[in-house]
PDB file of C-alpha atoms in Angstrom:
ATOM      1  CA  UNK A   1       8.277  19.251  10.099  1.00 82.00           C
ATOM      2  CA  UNK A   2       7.106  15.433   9.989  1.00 96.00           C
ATOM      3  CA  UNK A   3       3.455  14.775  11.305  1.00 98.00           C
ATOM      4  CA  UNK A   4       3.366  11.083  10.781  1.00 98.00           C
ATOM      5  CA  UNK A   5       5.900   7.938  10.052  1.00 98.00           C
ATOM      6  CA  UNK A   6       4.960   5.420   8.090  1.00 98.00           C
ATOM      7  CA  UNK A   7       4.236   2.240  10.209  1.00 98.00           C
ATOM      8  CA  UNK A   8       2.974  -0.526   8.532  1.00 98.00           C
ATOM      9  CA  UNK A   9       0.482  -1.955   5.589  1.00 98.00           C
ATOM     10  CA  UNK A  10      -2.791  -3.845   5.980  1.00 98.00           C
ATOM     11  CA  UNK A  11      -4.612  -6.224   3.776  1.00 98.00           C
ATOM     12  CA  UNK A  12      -8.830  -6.369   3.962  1.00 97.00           C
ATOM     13  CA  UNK A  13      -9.180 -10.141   3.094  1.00 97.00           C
ATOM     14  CA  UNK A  14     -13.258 -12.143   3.084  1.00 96.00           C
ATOM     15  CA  UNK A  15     -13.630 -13.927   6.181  1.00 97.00           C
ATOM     16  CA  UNK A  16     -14.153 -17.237   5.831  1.00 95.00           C
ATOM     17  CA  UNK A  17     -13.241 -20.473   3.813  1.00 94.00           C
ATOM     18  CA  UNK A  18      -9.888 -20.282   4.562  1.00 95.00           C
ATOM     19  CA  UNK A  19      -9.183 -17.533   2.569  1.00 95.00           C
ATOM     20  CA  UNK A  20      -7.606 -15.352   4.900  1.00 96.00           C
ATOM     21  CA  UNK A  21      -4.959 -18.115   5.989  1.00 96.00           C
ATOM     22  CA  UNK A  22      -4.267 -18.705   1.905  1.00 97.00           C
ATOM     23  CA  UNK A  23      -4.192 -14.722   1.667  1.00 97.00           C
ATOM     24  CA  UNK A  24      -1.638 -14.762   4.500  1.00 97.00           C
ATOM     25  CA  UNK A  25       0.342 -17.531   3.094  1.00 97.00           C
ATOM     26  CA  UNK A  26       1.018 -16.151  -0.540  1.00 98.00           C
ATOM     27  CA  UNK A  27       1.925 -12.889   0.724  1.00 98.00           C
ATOM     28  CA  UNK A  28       4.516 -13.991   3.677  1.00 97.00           C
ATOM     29  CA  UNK A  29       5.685 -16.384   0.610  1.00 97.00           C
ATOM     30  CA  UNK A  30       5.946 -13.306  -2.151  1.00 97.00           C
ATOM     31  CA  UNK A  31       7.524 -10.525   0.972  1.00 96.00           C
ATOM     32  CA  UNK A  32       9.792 -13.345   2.435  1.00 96.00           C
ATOM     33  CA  UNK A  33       7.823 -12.749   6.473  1.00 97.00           C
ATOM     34  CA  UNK A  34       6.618 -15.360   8.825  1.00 97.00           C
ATOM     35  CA  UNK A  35       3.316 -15.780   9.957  1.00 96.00           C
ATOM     36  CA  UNK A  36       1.835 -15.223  13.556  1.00 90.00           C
ATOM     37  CA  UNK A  37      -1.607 -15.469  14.799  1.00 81.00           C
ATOM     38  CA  UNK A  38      -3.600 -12.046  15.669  1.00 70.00           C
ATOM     39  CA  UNK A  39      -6.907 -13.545  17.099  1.00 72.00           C
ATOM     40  CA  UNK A  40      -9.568 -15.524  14.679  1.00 83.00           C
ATOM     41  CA  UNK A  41      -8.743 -15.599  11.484  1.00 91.00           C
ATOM     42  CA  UNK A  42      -6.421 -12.400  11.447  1.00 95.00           C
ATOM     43  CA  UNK A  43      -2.624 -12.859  11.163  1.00 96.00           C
ATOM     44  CA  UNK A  44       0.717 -10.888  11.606  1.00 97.00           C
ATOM     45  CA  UNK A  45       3.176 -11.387   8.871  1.00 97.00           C
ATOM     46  CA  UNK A  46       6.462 -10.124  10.262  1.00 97.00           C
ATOM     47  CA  UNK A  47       9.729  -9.421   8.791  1.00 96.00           C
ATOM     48  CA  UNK A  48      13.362 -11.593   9.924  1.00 95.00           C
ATOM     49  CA  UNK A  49      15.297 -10.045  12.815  1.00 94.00           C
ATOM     50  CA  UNK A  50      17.124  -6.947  12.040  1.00 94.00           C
ATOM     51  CA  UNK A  51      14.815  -6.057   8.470  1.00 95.00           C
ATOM     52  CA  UNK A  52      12.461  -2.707   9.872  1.00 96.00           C
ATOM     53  CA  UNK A  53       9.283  -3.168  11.047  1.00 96.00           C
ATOM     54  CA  UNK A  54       7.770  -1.209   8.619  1.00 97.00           C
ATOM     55  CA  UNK A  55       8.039  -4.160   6.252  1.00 97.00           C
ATOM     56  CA  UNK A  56       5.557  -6.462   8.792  1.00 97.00           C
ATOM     57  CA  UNK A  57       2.037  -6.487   7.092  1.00 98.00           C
ATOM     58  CA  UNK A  58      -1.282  -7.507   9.009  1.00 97.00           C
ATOM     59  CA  UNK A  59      -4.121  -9.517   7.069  1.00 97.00           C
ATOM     60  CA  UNK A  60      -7.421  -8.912   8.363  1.00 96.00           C
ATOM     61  CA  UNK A  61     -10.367 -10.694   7.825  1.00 96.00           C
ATOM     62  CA  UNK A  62     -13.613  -8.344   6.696  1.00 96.00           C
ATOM     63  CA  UNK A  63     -16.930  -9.797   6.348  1.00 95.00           C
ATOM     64  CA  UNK A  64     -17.492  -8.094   2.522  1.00 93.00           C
ATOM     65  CA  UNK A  65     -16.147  -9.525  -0.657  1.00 92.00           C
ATOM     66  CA  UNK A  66     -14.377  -7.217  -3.082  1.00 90.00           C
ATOM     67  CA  UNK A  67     -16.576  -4.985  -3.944  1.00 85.00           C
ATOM     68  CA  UNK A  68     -14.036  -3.004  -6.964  1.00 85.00           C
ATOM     69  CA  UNK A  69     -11.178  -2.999  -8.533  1.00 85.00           C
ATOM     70  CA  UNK A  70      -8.554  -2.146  -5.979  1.00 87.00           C
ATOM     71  CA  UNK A  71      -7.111   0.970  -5.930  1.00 95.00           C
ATOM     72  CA  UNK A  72      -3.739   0.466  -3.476  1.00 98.00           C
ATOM     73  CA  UNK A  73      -1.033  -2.444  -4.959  1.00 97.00           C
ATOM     74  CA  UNK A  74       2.264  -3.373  -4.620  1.00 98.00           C
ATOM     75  CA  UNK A  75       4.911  -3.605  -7.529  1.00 97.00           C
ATOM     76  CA  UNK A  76       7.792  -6.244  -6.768  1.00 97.00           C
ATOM     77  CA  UNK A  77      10.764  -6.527  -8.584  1.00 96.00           C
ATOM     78  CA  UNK A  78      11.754 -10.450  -9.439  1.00 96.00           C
ATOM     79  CA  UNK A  79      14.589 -11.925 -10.964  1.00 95.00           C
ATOM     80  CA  UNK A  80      13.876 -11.193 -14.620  1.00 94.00           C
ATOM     81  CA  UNK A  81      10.143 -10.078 -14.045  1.00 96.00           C
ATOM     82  CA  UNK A  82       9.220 -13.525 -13.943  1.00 97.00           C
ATOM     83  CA  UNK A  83       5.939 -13.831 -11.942  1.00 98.00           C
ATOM     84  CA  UNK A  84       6.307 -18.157 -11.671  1.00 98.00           C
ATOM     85  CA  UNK A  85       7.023 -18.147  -8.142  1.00 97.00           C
ATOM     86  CA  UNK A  86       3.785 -15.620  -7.545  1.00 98.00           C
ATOM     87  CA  UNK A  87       1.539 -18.236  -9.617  1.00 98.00           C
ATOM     88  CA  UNK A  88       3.164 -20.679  -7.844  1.00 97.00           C
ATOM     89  CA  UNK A  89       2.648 -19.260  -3.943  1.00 97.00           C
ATOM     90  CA  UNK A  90      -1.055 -19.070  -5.337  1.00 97.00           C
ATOM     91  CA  UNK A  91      -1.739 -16.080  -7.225  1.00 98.00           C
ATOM     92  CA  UNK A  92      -3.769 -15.614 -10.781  1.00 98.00           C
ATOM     93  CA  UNK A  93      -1.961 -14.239 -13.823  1.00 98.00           C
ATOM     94  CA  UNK A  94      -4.468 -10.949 -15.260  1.00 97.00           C
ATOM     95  CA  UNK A  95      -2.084  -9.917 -17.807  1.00 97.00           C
ATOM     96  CA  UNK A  96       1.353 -10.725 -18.911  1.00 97.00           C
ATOM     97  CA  UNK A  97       3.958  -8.183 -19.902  1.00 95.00           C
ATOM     98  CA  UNK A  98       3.957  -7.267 -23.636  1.00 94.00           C
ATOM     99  CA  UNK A  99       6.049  -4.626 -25.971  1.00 90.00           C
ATOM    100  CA  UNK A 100       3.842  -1.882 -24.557  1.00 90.00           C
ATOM    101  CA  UNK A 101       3.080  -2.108 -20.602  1.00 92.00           C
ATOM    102  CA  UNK A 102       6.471  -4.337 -19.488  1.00 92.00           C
ATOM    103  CA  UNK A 103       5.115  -6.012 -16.530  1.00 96.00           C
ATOM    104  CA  UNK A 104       2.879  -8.612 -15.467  1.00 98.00           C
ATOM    105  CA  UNK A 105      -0.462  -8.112 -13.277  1.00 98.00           C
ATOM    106  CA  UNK A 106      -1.565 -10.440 -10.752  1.00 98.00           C
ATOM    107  CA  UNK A 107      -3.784 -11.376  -8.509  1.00 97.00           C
ATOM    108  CA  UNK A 108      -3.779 -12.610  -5.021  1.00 97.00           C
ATOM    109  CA  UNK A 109      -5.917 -15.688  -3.662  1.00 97.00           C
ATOM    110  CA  UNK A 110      -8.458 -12.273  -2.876  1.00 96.00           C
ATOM    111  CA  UNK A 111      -8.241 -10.755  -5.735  1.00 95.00           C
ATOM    112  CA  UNK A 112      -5.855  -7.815  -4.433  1.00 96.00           C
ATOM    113  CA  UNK A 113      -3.877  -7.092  -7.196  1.00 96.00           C
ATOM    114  CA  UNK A 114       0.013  -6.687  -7.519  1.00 97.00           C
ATOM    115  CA  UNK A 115       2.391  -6.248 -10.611  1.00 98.00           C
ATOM    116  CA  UNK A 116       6.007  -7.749 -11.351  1.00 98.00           C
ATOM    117  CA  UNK A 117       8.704  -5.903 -12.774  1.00 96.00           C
ATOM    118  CA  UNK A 118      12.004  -6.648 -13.823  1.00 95.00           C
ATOM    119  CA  UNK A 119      14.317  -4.710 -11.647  1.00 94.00           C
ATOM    120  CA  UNK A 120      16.257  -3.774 -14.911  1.00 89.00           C
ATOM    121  CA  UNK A 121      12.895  -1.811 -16.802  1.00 87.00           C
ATOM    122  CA  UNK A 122      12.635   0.018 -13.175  1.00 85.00           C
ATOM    123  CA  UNK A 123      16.308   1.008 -12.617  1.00 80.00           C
ATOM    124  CA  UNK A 124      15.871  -1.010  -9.045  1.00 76.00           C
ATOM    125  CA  UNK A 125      19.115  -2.739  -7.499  1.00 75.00           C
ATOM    126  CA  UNK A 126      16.980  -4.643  -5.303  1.00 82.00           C
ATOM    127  CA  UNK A 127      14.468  -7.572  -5.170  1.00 88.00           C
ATOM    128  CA  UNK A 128      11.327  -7.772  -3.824  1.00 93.00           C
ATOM    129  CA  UNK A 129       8.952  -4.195  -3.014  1.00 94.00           C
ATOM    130  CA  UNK A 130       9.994  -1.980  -5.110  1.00 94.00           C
ATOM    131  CA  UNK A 131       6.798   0.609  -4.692  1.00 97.00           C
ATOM    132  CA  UNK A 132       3.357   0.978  -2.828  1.00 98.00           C
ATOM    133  CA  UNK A 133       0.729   2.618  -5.874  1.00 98.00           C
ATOM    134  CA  UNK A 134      -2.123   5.089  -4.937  1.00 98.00           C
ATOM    135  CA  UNK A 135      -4.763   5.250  -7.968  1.00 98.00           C
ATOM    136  CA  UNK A 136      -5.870   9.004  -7.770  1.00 97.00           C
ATOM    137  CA  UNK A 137      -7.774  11.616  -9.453  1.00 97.00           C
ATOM    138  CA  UNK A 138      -5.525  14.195  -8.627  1.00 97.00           C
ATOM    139  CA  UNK A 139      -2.079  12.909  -8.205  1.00 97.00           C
ATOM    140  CA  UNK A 140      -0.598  15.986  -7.586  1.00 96.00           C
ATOM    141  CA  UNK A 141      -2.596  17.113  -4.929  1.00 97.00           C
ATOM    142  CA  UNK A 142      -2.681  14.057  -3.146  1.00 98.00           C
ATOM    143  CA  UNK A 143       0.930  13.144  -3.370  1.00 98.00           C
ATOM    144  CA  UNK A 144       1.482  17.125  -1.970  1.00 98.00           C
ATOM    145  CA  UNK A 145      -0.394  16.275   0.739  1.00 98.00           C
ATOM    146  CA  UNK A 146       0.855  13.418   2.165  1.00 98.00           C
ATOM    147  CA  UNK A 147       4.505  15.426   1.135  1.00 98.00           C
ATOM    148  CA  UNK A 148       3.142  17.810   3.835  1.00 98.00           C
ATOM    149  CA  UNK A 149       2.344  15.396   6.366  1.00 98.00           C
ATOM    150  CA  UNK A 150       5.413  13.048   6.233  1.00 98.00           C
ATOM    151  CA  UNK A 151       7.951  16.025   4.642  1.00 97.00           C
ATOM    152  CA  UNK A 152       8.632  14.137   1.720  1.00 97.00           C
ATOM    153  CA  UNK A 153      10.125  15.160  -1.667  1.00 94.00           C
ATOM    154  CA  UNK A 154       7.188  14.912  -4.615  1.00 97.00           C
ATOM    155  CA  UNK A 155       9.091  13.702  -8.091  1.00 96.00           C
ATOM    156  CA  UNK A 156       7.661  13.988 -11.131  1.00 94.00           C
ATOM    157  CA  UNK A 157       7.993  11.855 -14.894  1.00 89.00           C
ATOM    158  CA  UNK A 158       9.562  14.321 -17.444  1.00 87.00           C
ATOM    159  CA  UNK A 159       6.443  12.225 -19.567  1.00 86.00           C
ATOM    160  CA  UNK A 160       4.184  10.272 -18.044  1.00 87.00           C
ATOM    161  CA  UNK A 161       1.484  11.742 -15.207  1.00 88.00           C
ATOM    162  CA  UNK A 162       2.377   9.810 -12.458  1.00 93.00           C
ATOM    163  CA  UNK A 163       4.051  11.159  -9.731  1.00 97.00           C
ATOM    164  CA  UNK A 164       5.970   9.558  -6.581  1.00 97.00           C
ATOM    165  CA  UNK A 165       7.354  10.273  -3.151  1.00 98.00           C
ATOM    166  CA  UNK A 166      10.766   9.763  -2.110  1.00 95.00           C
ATOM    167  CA  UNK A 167      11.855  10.169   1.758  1.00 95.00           C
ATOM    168  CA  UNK A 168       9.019   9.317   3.266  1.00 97.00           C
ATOM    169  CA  UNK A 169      10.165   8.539   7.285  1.00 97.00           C
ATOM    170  CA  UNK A 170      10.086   4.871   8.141  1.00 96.00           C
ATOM    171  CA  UNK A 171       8.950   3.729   4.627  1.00 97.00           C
ATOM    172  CA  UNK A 172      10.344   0.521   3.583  1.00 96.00           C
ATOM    173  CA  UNK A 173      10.025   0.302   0.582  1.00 95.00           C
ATOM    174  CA  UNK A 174      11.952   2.725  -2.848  1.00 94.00           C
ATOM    175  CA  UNK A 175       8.866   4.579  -3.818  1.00 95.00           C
ATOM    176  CA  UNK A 176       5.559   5.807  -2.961  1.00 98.00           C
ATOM    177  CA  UNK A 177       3.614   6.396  -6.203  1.00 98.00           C
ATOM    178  CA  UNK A 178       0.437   8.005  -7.135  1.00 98.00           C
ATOM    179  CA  UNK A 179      -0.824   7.140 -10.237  1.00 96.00           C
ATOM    180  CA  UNK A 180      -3.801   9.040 -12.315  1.00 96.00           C
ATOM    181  CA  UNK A 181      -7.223   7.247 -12.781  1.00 96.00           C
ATOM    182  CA  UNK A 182     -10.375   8.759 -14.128  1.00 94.00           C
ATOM    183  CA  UNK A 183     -12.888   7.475 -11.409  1.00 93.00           C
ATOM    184  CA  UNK A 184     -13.323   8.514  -7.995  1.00 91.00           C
ATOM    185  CA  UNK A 185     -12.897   6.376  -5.003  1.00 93.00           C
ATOM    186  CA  UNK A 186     -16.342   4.366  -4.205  1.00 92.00           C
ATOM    187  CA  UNK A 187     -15.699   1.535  -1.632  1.00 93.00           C
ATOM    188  CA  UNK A 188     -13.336   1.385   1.137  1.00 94.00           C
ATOM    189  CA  UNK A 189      -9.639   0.297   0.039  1.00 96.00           C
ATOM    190  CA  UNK A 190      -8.620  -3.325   0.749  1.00 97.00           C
ATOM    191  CA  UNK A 191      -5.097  -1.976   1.224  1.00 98.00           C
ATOM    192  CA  UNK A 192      -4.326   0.207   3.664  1.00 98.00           C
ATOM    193  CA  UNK A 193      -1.590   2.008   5.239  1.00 98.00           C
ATOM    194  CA  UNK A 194      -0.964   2.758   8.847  1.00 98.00           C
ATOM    195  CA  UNK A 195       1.019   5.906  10.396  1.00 98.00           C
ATOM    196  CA  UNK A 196       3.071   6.750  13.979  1.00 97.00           C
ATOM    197  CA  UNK A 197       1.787  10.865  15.204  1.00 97.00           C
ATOM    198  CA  UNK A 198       5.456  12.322  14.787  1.00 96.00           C
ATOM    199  CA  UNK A 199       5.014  15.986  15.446  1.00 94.00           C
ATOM    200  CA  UNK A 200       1.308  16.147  15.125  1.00 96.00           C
ATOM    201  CA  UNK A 201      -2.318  15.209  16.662  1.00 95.00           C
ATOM    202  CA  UNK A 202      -5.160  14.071  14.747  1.00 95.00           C
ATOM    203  CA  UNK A 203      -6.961  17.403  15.241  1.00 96.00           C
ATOM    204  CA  UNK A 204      -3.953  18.429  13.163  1.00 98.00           C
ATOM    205  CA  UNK A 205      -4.507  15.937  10.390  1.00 98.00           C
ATOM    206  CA  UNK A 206      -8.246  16.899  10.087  1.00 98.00           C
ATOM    207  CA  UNK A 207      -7.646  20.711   9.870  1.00 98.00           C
ATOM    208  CA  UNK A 208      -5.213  19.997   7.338  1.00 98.00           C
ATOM    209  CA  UNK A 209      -7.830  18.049   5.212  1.00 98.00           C
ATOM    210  CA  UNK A 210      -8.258  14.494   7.003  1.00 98.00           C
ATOM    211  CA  UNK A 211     -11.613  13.302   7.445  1.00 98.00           C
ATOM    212  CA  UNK A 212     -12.303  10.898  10.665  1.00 97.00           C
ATOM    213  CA  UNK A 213     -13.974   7.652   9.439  1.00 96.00           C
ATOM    214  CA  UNK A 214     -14.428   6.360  12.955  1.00 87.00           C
ATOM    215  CA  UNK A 215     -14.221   7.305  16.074  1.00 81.00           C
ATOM    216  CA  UNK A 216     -12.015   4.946  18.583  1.00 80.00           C
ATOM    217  CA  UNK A 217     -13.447   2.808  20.779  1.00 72.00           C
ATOM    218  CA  UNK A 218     -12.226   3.763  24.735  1.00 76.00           C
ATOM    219  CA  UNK A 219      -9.760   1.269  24.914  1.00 77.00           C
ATOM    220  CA  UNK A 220      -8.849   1.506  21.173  1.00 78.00           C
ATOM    221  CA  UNK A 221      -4.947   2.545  20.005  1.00 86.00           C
ATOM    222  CA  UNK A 222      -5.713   3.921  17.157  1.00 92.00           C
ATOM    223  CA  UNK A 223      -7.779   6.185  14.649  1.00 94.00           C
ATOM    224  CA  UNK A 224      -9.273   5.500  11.350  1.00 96.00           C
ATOM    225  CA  UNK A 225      -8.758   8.294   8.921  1.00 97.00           C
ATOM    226  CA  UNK A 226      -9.382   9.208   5.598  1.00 98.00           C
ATOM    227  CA  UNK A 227      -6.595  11.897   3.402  1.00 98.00           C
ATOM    228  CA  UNK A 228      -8.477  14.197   1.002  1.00 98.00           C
ATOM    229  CA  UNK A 229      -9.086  11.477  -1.988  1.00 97.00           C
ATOM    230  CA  UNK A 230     -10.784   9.039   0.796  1.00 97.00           C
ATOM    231  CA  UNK A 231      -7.589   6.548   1.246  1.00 98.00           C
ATOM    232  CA  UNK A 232      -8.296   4.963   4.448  1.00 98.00           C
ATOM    233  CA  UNK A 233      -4.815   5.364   7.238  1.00 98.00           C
ATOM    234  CA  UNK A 234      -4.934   4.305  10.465  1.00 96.00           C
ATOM    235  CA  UNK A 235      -3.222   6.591  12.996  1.00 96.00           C
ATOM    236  CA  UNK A 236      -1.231   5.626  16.067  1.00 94.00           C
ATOM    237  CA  UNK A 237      -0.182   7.101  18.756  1.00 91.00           C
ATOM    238  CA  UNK A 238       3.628   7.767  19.126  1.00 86.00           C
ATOM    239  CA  UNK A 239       5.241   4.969  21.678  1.00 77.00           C
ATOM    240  CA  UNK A 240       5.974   6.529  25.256  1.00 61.00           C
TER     241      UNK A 240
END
């Protein structure tokens, strides 16, 4: 049974000094989406005619600055793992790839971080997203539950603690990992997920370990929740 389909991914961006516009730029630059207005100084980023929805990403303006280090990124595959284009859409290099971690970390104009593979070290065919990363304290438990909710397989490194969804319904992109970090979760994520109700109502996602983190508004079309490790997800509404 599937309770939710993945919908689409949000970015928390500071209001103000054009940052959200250069946020929105860099990313419709690095995910290859145009750019639409969504009132003030929000924006759609959408995907080209005939890619899946899923892939459209919304950049939303918040009045707080980042507050820690994110906890939600995306890894992208580029020709050769070479992050130029990246720095040159506008992001900051953290780290470059050495002998030991084979990938570089970046930075967006934000400070939302993302990481570059090349598709070869990652056994990817394609370019572009090759994962969405969840830093939790209990990997296992966390990746089981949203297994439960979206009827997902849970896979597993014969090595390394990290463990990953495959088969998630409507999720564009190879892999949904959740990777183990030794701190808890202390400020709300600036990357967020949202989710369609499949065969399930909120209600159901709260008895099953979902916390409400606000209640909608009358004329609001959706509901922000939080899974068991605090992750904020915004629930829809199924169309129809």
């Amino acid at each position: 049974m599937v309770d939710v389909v993945f919908q689409d991914l949000c970015l928390d961006v500071t209001a103000g000094g054009g940052r959200p516009a250069a946020v929105a730029e860099f990313w419709a630059a690095a995910l290859d989406l145009t750019i639409s207005g969504a009132g003030g100084e929000d924006s759609k980023l959408s995907p080209p005619a005939g890619v899946t929805s899923a892939r459209t990403v919304w950049v939303n303006a918040v009045p707080e600055a980042m507050e820690a280090k994110a906890r939600v990124h995306l890894d992208l595959c580029l020709p050769g793992g070479d992050p130029a284009p990246l720095l040159a859409a506008g992001a900051t290099l953290v780290r470059a790839a050495d002998e030991e971690r084979a990938w570089h970390v970046l930075e967006d104009p934000d400070g939302i971080v993302l990481c570059v593979f090349d598709p070869l070290t990652v056994g990817s065919g394609q370019l572009g997203v090759y994962e969405l990363v969840v830093d939790a304290v209990d990997p296992e438990a966390i990746a089981g539950w949203w297994a439960d909710r979206t009827g997902a397989a849970v896979h597993r490194h014969p090595d390394r603690p990290f463990v990953w969804l495959e088969g998630v319904p409507g999720f564009p992109f190879q892999r949904w990992e959740f990777n183990p970090v030794p701190e808890p979760k202390t400020t709300k994520n600036r990357v967020h997920w949202d989710v369609t109700l499949e065969d399930a109502t909120v209600a159901d996602l709260t008895a099953a370990g979902a916390t409400i983190v606000t209640d909608p508004a009358p004329d609001a079309r959706w509901t922000v929740l939080a899974d068991p490790e605090g992750n904020e997800f915004c629930v829809f509404a199924k169309a129809g």
